[in-house]
């Protein structure tokens, strides 16, 4: 039985997962205070983690019906992410583990997104995994459950979630923009405007910077009133371009590796259109529930089952890391 904590960005999360990957509790407290700034303010996020985390942990334990004494290990996201935010989770997990002299498992956030697919009922490797979030976009070749998956392609500029968020901002929508832009897109025509899908990029890498610029110019060309009137068409066409860019690389990746199994992960995998399009790409496709695609601690607990635990007190000096060189 593992209690995991995830505080890499603006969601304060705790979860309890059993040895077979059974999800016993998954608590997510979205801070919702960053909207007014149009993005996550790191210092504000850290302070809110400090305030929210004790109650979020208590809630996860209560929902799972267990106490600290029932746990076999603690797990925590070590990085990548906002370092101040990560440190709140790392310090709390260390303290909880040390109090009971339990082992602690440091987990990489990207391994967590992949491992959301290993929660019961598990989708077993080998598979190709499209990992698309606010901070990362990569195509992973997952051969086993561990953290050392191969990276076949990554974004050369913006992440897919960042493209959603920046597009939403250009259209005057709130933050995070992905869900809002997607809701608006339902009412629009995805073929109203032809936005670039970055197909020209060689290999299995992604590029979203040109798409964002194309939307900016289109909004300027249309003028304020017309752009407002056609917001749903702009959103639908923009979403369509992002999803087609992702789908194009996934199809190429499947062909290149010969894999017939596909999994998705990361916040963008909560996107309705991407989920629909992914379903037809391979004979075996697995997409975790939307709340297991966006940041959560259940995926961290899931990953922790496949990482060597640090025994007490080896983790007392454990530090967080901000960037994700490990995966690249
Ligand atoms: O994985 P995640 O929760 O946090 C990071 O690790 O970055 O991903 C957050 C990103 C944001 O950019 C958000 O706009 C995007 O995922 N996102 C979506 C949807 N839900 C979240 N993008 C498109 N459609 C959605 N339904
Ligand atoms: Zn994430």
CSV table of N, CA, C and O in Angstrom, one decimal, residues 190-238:
chain,number,residue,atom,x,y,z
A,190,UNK,N,-14.2,22.6,-37.5
A,190,UNK,CA,-12.8,22.4,-37.5
A,190,UNK,C,-12.1,22.6,-38.8
A,190,UNK,O,-10.8,22.7,-38.9
A,191,UNK,N,-12.9,22.8,-39.9
A,191,UNK,CA,-12.3,23.0,-41.2
A,191,UNK,C,-12.5,24.4,-41.7
A,191,UNK,O,-12.2,24.8,-42.8
A,192,UNK,N,-12.9,25.3,-40.8
A,192,UNK,CA,-13.1,26.7,-41.2
A,192,UNK,C,-11.8,27.4,-41.5
A,192,UNK,O,-11.7,28.2,-42.5
A,193,UNK,N,-10.8,27.1,-40.8
A,193,UNK,CA,-9.4,27.7,-41.1
A,193,UNK,C,-8.4,26.6,-41.1
A,193,UNK,O,-8.5,25.6,-40.4
A,194,UNK,N,-7.4,26.7,-42.1
A,194,UNK,CA,-6.4,25.7,-42.2
A,194,UNK,C,-5.2,26.2,-41.4
A,194,UNK,O,-4.4,27.1,-41.9
A,195,UNK,N,-4.9,25.6,-40.2
A,195,UNK,CA,-3.8,26.0,-39.4
A,195,UNK,C,-2.7,24.9,-39.7
A,195,UNK,O,-3.0,23.7,-39.9
A,196,UNK,N,-1.4,25.3,-39.6
A,196,UNK,CA,-0.3,24.4,-39.8
A,196,UNK,C,-0.2,23.3,-38.8
A,196,UNK,O,-0.5,23.5,-37.6
A,197,UNK,N,0.1,22.1,-39.2
A,197,UNK,CA,0.2,20.9,-38.2
A,197,UNK,C,1.6,20.5,-38.0
A,197,UNK,O,1.8,19.4,-37.4
A,198,UNK,N,2.6,21.3,-38.5
A,198,UNK,CA,4.0,20.9,-38.2
A,198,UNK,C,4.4,19.6,-38.9
A,198,UNK,O,5.4,19.0,-38.5
A,199,UNK,N,3.7,19.2,-39.9
A,199,UNK,CA,4.0,18.0,-40.6
A,199,UNK,C,5.4,18.0,-41.3
A,199,UNK,O,6.0,17.0,-41.5
A,200,UNK,N,5.9,19.3,-41.5
A,200,UNK,CA,7.1,19.5,-42.2
A,200,UNK,C,8.3,19.1,-41.3
A,200,UNK,O,9.4,18.8,-41.8
A,201,UNK,N,8.1,19.0,-40.0
A,201,UNK,CA,9.2,18.7,-39.1
A,201,UNK,C,9.6,17.2,-39.3
A,201,UNK,O,8.8,16.3,-39.4
A,202,UNK,N,10.9,17.0,-39.5
A,202,UNK,CA,11.4,15.7,-39.8
A,202,UNK,C,11.3,14.7,-38.6
A,202,UNK,O,11.2,15.2,-37.5
A,203,UNK,N,11.3,13.4,-38.9
A,203,UNK,CA,11.3,12.4,-37.9
A,203,UNK,C,10.0,12.4,-37.0
A,203,UNK,O,8.9,12.7,-37.5
A,204,UNK,N,10.2,12.2,-35.8
A,204,UNK,CA,9.1,12.0,-34.9
A,204,UNK,C,9.0,13.2,-33.9
A,204,UNK,O,8.3,13.1,-32.9
A,205,UNK,N,9.7,14.3,-34.2
A,205,UNK,CA,9.6,15.5,-33.3
A,205,UNK,C,8.3,16.3,-33.6
A,205,UNK,O,7.7,16.2,-34.7
A,206,UNK,N,8.0,17.2,-32.7
A,206,UNK,CA,6.8,18.0,-32.8
A,206,UNK,C,7.2,19.5,-32.8
A,206,UNK,O,8.3,19.8,-32.3
A,207,UNK,N,6.3,20.3,-33.4
A,207,UNK,CA,6.6,21.8,-33.3
A,207,UNK,C,5.2,22.5,-33.3
A,207,UNK,O,4.4,22.2,-34.2
A,208,UNK,N,5.0,23.3,-32.3
A,208,UNK,CA,3.7,24.0,-32.2
A,208,UNK,C,3.8,25.5,-32.3
A,208,UNK,O,2.8,26.2,-32.2
A,209,UNK,N,5.1,26.1,-32.4
A,209,UNK,CA,5.3,27.5,-32.4
A,209,UNK,C,4.6,28.2,-33.6
A,209,UNK,O,4.0,29.2,-33.5
A,210,UNK,N,4.7,27.5,-34.7
A,210,UNK,CA,4.2,28.1,-36.0
A,210,UNK,C,2.7,28.1,-35.9
A,210,UNK,O,2.0,29.1,-36.4
A,211,UNK,N,2.1,27.2,-35.3
A,211,UNK,CA,0.6,27.1,-35.1
A,211,UNK,C,0.1,28.3,-34.3
A,211,UNK,O,-0.9,29.0,-34.7
A,212,UNK,N,0.8,28.6,-33.2
A,212,UNK,CA,0.4,29.7,-32.4
A,212,UNK,C,0.5,31.0,-33.1
A,212,UNK,O,-0.4,31.9,-33.0
A,213,UNK,N,1.6,31.2,-33.9
A,213,UNK,CA,1.8,32.4,-34.7
A,213,UNK,C,0.7,32.5,-35.7
A,213,UNK,O,0.2,33.6,-36.0
A,214,UNK,N,0.3,31.4,-36.4
A,214,UNK,CA,-0.7,31.4,-37.4
A,214,UNK,C,-2.0,31.9,-36.8
A,214,UNK,O,-2.8,32.7,-37.4
A,215,UNK,N,-2.3,31.5,-35.6
A,215,UNK,CA,-3.6,31.9,-34.9
A,215,UNK,C,-3.5,33.4,-34.6
A,215,UNK,O,-4.5,34.1,-34.9
A,216,UNK,N,-2.4,33.8,-34.2
A,216,UNK,CA,-2.2,35.3,-33.8
A,216,UNK,C,-2.5,36.1,-35.1
A,216,UNK,O,-3.2,37.1,-35.1
A,217,UNK,N,-1.9,35.7,-36.2
A,217,UNK,CA,-2.1,36.5,-37.5
A,217,UNK,C,-3.5,36.4,-38.0
A,217,UNK,O,-4.0,37.4,-38.4
A,218,UNK,N,-4.1,35.2,-37.8
A,218,UNK,CA,-5.5,35.1,-38.3
A,218,UNK,C,-6.4,36.0,-37.5
A,218,UNK,O,-7.3,36.7,-38.0
A,219,UNK,N,-6.2,36.1,-36.2
A,219,UNK,CA,-7.0,36.9,-35.3
A,219,UNK,C,-6.8,38.4,-35.7
A,219,UNK,O,-7.8,39.1,-35.8
A,220,UNK,N,-5.6,38.8,-36.0
A,220,UNK,CA,-5.3,40.1,-36.4
A,220,UNK,C,-6.0,40.5,-37.8
A,220,UNK,O,-6.6,41.5,-37.9
A,221,UNK,N,-5.9,39.5,-38.7
A,221,UNK,CA,-6.5,39.7,-40.1
A,221,UNK,C,-8.0,39.9,-40.0
A,221,UNK,O,-8.6,40.7,-40.7
A,222,UNK,N,-8.6,39.1,-39.2
A,222,UNK,CA,-10.0,39.1,-39.1
A,222,UNK,C,-10.5,40.4,-38.4
A,222,UNK,O,-11.6,40.9,-38.7
A,223,UNK,N,-9.7,41.0,-37.6
A,223,UNK,CA,-10.2,42.1,-36.8
A,223,UNK,C,-10.9,41.7,-35.6
A,223,UNK,O,-11.5,40.6,-35.5
A,224,UNK,N,-11.0,42.6,-34.6
A,224,UNK,CA,-11.5,42.3,-33.3
A,224,UNK,C,-13.0,41.7,-33.3
A,224,UNK,O,-13.3,40.6,-32.8
A,225,UNK,N,-13.9,42.4,-34.1
A,225,UNK,CA,-15.3,42.0,-34.1
A,225,UNK,C,-15.5,40.6,-34.8
A,225,UNK,O,-16.2,39.7,-34.2
A,226,UNK,N,-14.9,40.5,-35.9
A,226,UNK,CA,-15.0,39.3,-36.7
A,226,UNK,C,-14.4,38.1,-35.9
A,226,UNK,O,-14.9,37.0,-35.9
A,227,UNK,N,-13.2,38.3,-35.3
A,227,UNK,CA,-12.5,37.3,-34.6
A,227,UNK,C,-13.4,36.8,-33.4
A,227,UNK,O,-13.5,35.6,-33.1
A,228,UNK,N,-14.1,37.8,-32.8
A,228,UNK,CA,-15.0,37.4,-31.7
A,228,UNK,C,-16.1,36.6,-32.2
A,228,UNK,O,-16.5,35.6,-31.6
A,229,UNK,N,-16.7,37.0,-33.3
A,229,UNK,CA,-17.9,36.4,-33.8
A,229,UNK,C,-17.5,34.9,-34.3
A,229,UNK,O,-18.4,34.0,-34.2
A,230,UNK,N,-16.3,34.7,-34.7
A,230,UNK,CA,-15.9,33.4,-35.2
A,230,UNK,C,-15.0,32.6,-34.2
A,230,UNK,O,-14.3,31.7,-34.6
A,231,UNK,N,-15.1,33.0,-33.0
A,231,UNK,CA,-14.3,32.3,-31.9
A,231,UNK,C,-14.4,30.8,-31.9
A,231,UNK,O,-13.4,30.1,-31.8
A,232,UNK,N,-15.6,30.3,-32.1
A,232,UNK,CA,-15.8,28.9,-32.0
A,232,UNK,C,-15.1,28.2,-33.2
A,232,UNK,O,-14.5,27.1,-33.1
A,233,UNK,N,-15.2,28.8,-34.4
A,233,UNK,CA,-14.6,28.2,-35.6
A,233,UNK,C,-13.1,28.3,-35.4
A,233,UNK,O,-12.4,27.3,-35.8
A,234,UNK,N,-12.6,29.4,-34.9
A,234,UNK,CA,-11.1,29.5,-34.6
A,234,UNK,C,-10.7,28.4,-33.6
A,234,UNK,O,-9.6,27.7,-33.9
A,235,UNK,N,-11.4,28.3,-32.6
A,235,UNK,CA,-11.1,27.3,-31.5
A,235,UNK,C,-11.1,25.8,-32.1
A,235,UNK,O,-10.2,25.0,-31.9
A,236,UNK,N,-12.1,25.5,-32.9
A,236,UNK,CA,-12.3,24.2,-33.5
A,236,UNK,C,-11.2,23.9,-34.5
A,236,UNK,O,-10.6,22.8,-34.5
A,237,UNK,N,-10.8,24.9,-35.3
A,237,UNK,CA,-9.7,24.7,-36.3
A,237,UNK,C,-8.4,24.6,-35.6
A,237,UNK,O,-7.5,23.8,-36.1
A,238,UNK,N,-8.2,25.3,-34.6
A,238,UNK,CA,-6.9,25.3,-33.8
A,238,UNK,C,-6.8,23.9,-33.1
A,238,UNK,O,-5.7,23.3,-33.2
